[in-house]
């Protein structure tokens, strides 16, 4: 099943570094868009709804940034949400 | 042949001298080595900073750094690139990041080093949290870093 991870300030505000696929109500072989996942996360974490918006948190699938909110994840994909980077 | 890369996420202090010596020793065709060292500053947004924590996305960090170095190699003729980036707890004055670029000539080395740092600032999945007298806060991404990154696409 896909994994959904959070990093940095988003992780801290949500209070968890991962949410399980099943916790969002999905089955093992479901394919779901990033947009849909965000909206379910916003329902689950209403106080962080703003931080979960596409403008505020970036999405990466299998460790590559993704801009298209309609991209779907499924199988054993790794989806991660995080704030804009501040390295270097 | 693909560009030799020395990319390392470090939990402990590293030595720029050592890293540079490695480049000099291993790439004798290099006429130029351009380097950059990023340090933990003792102030940010007008407040004194006491320490810094660097979080990263293990797996993605290395992938992104390799891809940035490969992009630099597409633009300039390079012999090797080293990128060392620390993660974890850091003190004021500690070295956060070191980039070394070896090339036959200096202009390519300078430009590639500059490019790699500008890309790293916006694209590499690291996040800084600083501790000041008023508490701990996550550093926000800066517009000037985004602009510096975009300049390379023009």
Coordinates of C-alpha atoms in Angstrom, one line a residue, chain B residues 11-141:
Chain B
X11 CA 25.8 13.7 10.7
X12 CA 29.1 15.0 12.0
X13 CA 31.5 17.9 11.2
X14 CA 33.4 17.6 7.9
X15 CA 36.6 19.2 6.8
X16 CA 36.6 21.4 3.7
X17 CA 40.4 21.0 3.5
X18 CA 40.1 17.2 3.4
X19 CA 37.3 17.4 0.8
X20 CA 39.3 19.8 -1.4
X21 CA 42.5 17.7 -1.1
X22 CA 40.5 14.7 -2.3
X23 CA 39.4 16.6 -5.4
X24 CA 43.0 17.8 -6.1
X25 CA 44.4 14.4 -5.7
X26 CA 41.9 12.5 -7.7
X27 CA 41.4 14.9 -10.6
X28 CA 44.9 16.0 -11.8
X29 CA 43.3 17.4 -15.0
X30 CA 41.7 20.1 -12.9
X31 CA 43.2 23.6 -13.4
X32 CA 40.5 25.0 -11.2
X33 CA 38.5 24.0 -8.1
X34 CA 35.8 26.4 -7.0
X35 CA 34.3 25.9 -3.6
X36 CA 31.5 27.3 -1.4
X37 CA 31.1 26.8 2.4
X38 CA 27.8 27.6 4.1
X39 CA 27.9 28.3 7.8
X40 CA 25.3 28.6 10.6
X41 CA 24.9 32.3 11.1
X42 CA 24.7 33.8 14.5
X43 CA 21.6 35.9 13.6
X44 CA 18.5 35.7 11.5
X45 CA 15.8 38.3 10.9
X46 CA 17.4 40.6 13.5
X47 CA 17.5 38.0 16.3
X48 CA 20.5 36.2 17.7
X49 CA 20.4 32.5 16.9
X50 CA 21.7 29.9 19.4
X51 CA 21.5 26.7 17.4
X52 CA 20.1 25.1 14.3
X53 CA 18.4 21.8 13.5
X54 CA 18.5 20.5 10.0
X55 CA 15.9 17.9 8.9
X56 CA 16.0 16.1 5.6
X57 CA 14.1 13.5 3.5
X58 CA 16.5 10.6 3.4
X59 CA 16.6 9.1 -0.1
X60 CA 15.2 12.1 -1.9
X61 CA 18.0 14.4 -0.6
X62 CA 20.7 12.3 -2.3
X63 CA 18.7 11.9 -5.5
X64 CA 18.1 15.6 -5.8
X65 CA 21.7 16.6 -5.1
X66 CA 22.9 14.1 -7.7
X67 CA 20.5 15.5 -10.2
X68 CA 21.6 19.0 -9.5
X69 CA 25.2 18.1 -10.1
X70 CA 24.2 16.3 -13.3
X71 CA 22.4 19.4 -14.5
X72 CA 25.5 21.4 -13.8
X73 CA 27.6 19.0 -15.9
X74 CA 25.2 19.4 -18.8
X75 CA 25.8 23.2 -18.8
X76 CA 29.6 23.3 -18.1
X77 CA 32.5 21.0 -18.8
X78 CA 33.3 19.6 -15.3
X79 CA 35.6 17.0 -14.0
X80 CA 34.0 16.3 -10.6
X81 CA 31.5 17.7 -8.1
X82 CA 31.5 17.2 -4.3
X83 CA 28.6 18.2 -2.2
X84 CA 28.6 17.6 1.6
X85 CA 25.6 18.7 3.6
X86 CA 25.2 18.3 7.3
X87 CA 21.9 17.3 9.1
X88 CA 20.9 17.2 12.7
X89 CA 21.8 19.5 15.5
X90 CA 24.3 22.3 14.8
X91 CA 25.9 25.2 16.6
X92 CA 26.6 28.7 15.5
X93 CA 29.6 28.8 13.2
X94 CA 29.3 25.2 12.2
X95 CA 29.7 24.4 8.5
X96 CA 26.3 23.3 7.0
X97 CA 27.2 22.7 3.4
X98 CA 30.3 22.4 1.2
X99 CA 30.3 22.4 -2.6
X100 CA 33.5 21.8 -4.6
X101 CA 33.7 21.8 -8.4
X102 CA 36.7 20.7 -10.3
X103 CA 37.1 21.8 -13.9
X104 CA 39.8 22.5 -16.4
X105 CA 39.2 26.2 -16.3
X106 CA 38.0 28.7 -13.6
X107 CA 35.0 30.3 -15.3
X108 CA 33.2 26.9 -15.6
X109 CA 34.1 26.0 -12.0
X110 CA 32.9 29.3 -10.6
X111 CA 29.6 29.2 -12.6
X112 CA 28.8 25.6 -11.8
X113 CA 29.5 26.1 -8.1
X114 CA 27.2 29.2 -8.1
X115 CA 24.5 27.3 -10.0
X116 CA 24.7 24.2 -7.7
X117 CA 24.2 26.4 -4.6
X118 CA 21.3 28.3 -6.0
X119 CA 19.6 25.1 -7.0
X120 CA 20.3 23.4 -3.7
X121 CA 18.8 26.2 -1.7
X122 CA 15.4 25.8 -3.4
X123 CA 15.3 22.2 -4.6
X124 CA 17.1 20.0 -2.0
X125 CA 14.7 18.6 0.7
X126 CA 16.3 20.0 3.8
X127 CA 14.5 22.2 6.4
X128 CA 16.1 24.4 9.0
X129 CA 14.7 25.1 12.4
X130 CA 16.4 27.7 14.4
X131 CA 16.4 28.4 18.2
X132 CA 16.5 32.0 19.3
X133 CA 15.9 33.8 22.6
X134 CA 12.1 33.9 21.9
X135 CA 11.9 30.2 21.0
X136 CA 12.3 27.7 18.1
X137 CA 10.9 28.4 14.7
X138 CA 11.1 26.8 11.2
X139 CA 12.9 29.1 8.7
X140 CA 10.7 30.1 5.8
X141 CA 11.8 29.8 2.2

